[in-house]
Coordinates of C-alpha atoms in Angstrom, one line a residue:
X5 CA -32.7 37.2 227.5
X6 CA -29.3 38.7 227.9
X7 CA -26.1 36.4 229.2
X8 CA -24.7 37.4 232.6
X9 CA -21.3 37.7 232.4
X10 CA -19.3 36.6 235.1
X11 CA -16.0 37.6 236.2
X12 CA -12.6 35.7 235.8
X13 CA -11.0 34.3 238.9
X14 CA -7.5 35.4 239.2
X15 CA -5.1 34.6 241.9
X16 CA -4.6 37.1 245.1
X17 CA -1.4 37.9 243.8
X18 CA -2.5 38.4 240.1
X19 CA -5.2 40.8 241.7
X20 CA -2.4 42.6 243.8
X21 CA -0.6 42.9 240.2
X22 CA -3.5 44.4 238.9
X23 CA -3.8 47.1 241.7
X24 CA -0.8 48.0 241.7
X25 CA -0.6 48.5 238.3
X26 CA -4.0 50.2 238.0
X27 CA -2.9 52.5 240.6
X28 CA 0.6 53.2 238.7
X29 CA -0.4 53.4 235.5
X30 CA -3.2 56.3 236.4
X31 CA -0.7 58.5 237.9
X32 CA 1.1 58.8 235.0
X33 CA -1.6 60.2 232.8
X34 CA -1.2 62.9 235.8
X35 CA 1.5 66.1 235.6
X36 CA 1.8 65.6 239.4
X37 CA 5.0 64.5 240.7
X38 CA 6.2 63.2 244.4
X39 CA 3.6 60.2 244.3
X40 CA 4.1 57.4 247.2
X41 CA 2.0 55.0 249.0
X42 CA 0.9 56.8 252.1
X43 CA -0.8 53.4 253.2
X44 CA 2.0 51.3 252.9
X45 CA 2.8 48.0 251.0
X46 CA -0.4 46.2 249.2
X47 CA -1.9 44.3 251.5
X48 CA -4.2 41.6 251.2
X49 CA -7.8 42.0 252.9
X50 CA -10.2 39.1 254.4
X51 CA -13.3 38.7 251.9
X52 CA -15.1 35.4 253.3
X53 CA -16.1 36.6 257.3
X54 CA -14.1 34.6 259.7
X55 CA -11.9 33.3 257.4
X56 CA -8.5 33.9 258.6
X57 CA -5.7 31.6 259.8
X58 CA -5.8 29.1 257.3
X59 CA -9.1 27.9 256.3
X60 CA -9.9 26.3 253.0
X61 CA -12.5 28.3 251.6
X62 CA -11.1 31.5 252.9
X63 CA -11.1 34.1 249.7
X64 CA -9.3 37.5 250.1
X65 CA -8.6 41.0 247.9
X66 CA -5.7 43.2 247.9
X67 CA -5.7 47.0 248.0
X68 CA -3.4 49.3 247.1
X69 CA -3.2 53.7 247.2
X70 CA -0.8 56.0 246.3
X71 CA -0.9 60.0 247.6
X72 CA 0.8 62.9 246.2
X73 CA 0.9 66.8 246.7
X74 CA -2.7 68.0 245.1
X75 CA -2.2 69.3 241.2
X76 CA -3.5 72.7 240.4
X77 CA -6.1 71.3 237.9
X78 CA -8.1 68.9 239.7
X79 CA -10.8 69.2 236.5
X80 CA -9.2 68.8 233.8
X81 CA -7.1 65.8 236.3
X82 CA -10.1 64.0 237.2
X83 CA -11.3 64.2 233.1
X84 CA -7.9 62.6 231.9
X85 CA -8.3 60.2 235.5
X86 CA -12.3 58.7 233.8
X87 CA -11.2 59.2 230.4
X88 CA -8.2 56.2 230.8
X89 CA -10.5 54.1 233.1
X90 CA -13.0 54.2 230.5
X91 CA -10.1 53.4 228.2
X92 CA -10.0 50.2 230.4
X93 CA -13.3 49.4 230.1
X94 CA -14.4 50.3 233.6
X95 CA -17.5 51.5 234.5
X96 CA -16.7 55.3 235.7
X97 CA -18.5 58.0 237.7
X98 CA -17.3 61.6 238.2
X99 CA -18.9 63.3 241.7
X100 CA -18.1 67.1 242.7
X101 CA -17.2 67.7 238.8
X102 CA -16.7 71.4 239.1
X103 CA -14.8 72.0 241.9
X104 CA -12.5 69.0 243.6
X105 CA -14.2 66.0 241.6
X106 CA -13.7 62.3 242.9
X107 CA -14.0 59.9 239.9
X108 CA -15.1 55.9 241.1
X109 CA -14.6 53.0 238.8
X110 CA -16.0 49.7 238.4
X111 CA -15.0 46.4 236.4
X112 CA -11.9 46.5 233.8
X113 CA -8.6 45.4 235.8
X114 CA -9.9 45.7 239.6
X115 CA -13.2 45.6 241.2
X116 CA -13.6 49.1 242.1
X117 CA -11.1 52.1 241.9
X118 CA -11.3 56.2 243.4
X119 CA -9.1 58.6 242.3
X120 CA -9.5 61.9 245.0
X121 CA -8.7 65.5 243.9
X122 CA -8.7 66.6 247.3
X123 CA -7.4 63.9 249.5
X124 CA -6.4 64.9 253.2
X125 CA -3.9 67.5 253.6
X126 CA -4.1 69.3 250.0
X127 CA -3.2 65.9 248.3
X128 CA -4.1 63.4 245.4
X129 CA -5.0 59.7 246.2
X130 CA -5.5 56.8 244.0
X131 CA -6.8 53.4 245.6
X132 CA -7.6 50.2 244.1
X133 CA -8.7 46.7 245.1
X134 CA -8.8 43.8 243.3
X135 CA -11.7 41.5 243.4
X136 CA -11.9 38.8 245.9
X137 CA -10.1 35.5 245.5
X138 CA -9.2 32.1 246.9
X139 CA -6.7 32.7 249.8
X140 CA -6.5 33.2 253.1
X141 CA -5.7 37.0 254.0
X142 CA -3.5 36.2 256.8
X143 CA -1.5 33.6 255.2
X144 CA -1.2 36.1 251.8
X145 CA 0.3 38.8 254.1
X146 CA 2.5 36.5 256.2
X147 CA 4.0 35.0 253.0
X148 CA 4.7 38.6 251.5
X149 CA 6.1 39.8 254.8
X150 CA 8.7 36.8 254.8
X151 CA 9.5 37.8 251.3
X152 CA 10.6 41.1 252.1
X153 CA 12.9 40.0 255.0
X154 CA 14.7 37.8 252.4
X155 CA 15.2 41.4 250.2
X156 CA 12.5 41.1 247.9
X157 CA 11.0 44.1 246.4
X158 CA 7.0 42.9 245.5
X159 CA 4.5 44.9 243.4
X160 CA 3.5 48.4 245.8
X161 CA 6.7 48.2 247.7
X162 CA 8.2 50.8 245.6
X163 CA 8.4 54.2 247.7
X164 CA 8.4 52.4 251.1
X165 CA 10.2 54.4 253.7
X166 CA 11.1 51.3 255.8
X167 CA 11.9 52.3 259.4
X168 CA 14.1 49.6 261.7
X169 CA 12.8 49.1 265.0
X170 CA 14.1 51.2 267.7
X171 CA 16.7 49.0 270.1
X172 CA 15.1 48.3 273.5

């Protein structure tokens, strides 16, 4: 009988770490410059249904993406893209492998991760999400949001093209 291994808890923010630098560290095996996150800031999703707002057993996951202008060789990209998540020890699948190939990934550092040879308008994307832990989505993303008005620069904010409201 083989043991089940279960996965570690980390906190939300250890998870958004995690992402962030998934997602960072995978473009750089990359030759593809002008890399930003197209989705904004990592942001902390609801897990548990009906959680929000506060309540105690609430667990939530961040996510986190980056885009860029496509490369010119989105085979031998996606290749070097499994090959390091392998490296990670994630569990990795390659679809579309001859043409514009999407590798998905399992396990290692995150729960799941997709890096996209042919991403909306002739770009790259790489996404990540950690894997569900205690928190409350709502509170997480509050908390950030407060940290960033007091001039702090978290994990993912890099790149942000911040835009002041418009006067009323």
């Amino acid at each position: 009988m083989s043991e089940k291994k279960t996965p570690e808890t980390i906190s939300a923010r250890e998870g958004r770490d995690r992402v962030v630098e998934l997602v960072f560290n995978t473009a750089e095996q990359l030759d593809v410059t002008g890399w930003w996150p197209r989705n904004g800031a990592a942001w902390a999703q609801e897990c548990t249904p009906e959680s929000s707002h506060g309540r105690g057993d609430a667990t939530s996951a961040y996510s986190y993406d980056r885009w860029a202008p496509q490369g010119t060789d989105h085979i031998e990209d996606a290749k070097r893209v499994a090959e390091y998540w392998e490296s990670l020890g994630m569990s990795v699948r390659t679809v579309n492998p001859t043409t514009h190939p999407t590798v998905f990934a399992e396990g290692g550092p995150v729960l799941r991760a997709v890096f996209d040879t042919d991403a909306p308008e002739k770009s790259y994307s790489i996404s990540a999400i950690a894997p569900c832990s205690p928190g409350d989505a709502y509170t997480l993303n509050e908390e950030d949001s407060a940290e960033r008005d007091q001039g702090k620069v978290l994990p993912g904010d890099e790149g942000l093209v911040l835009q002041e409201e418009p006067p009323q």
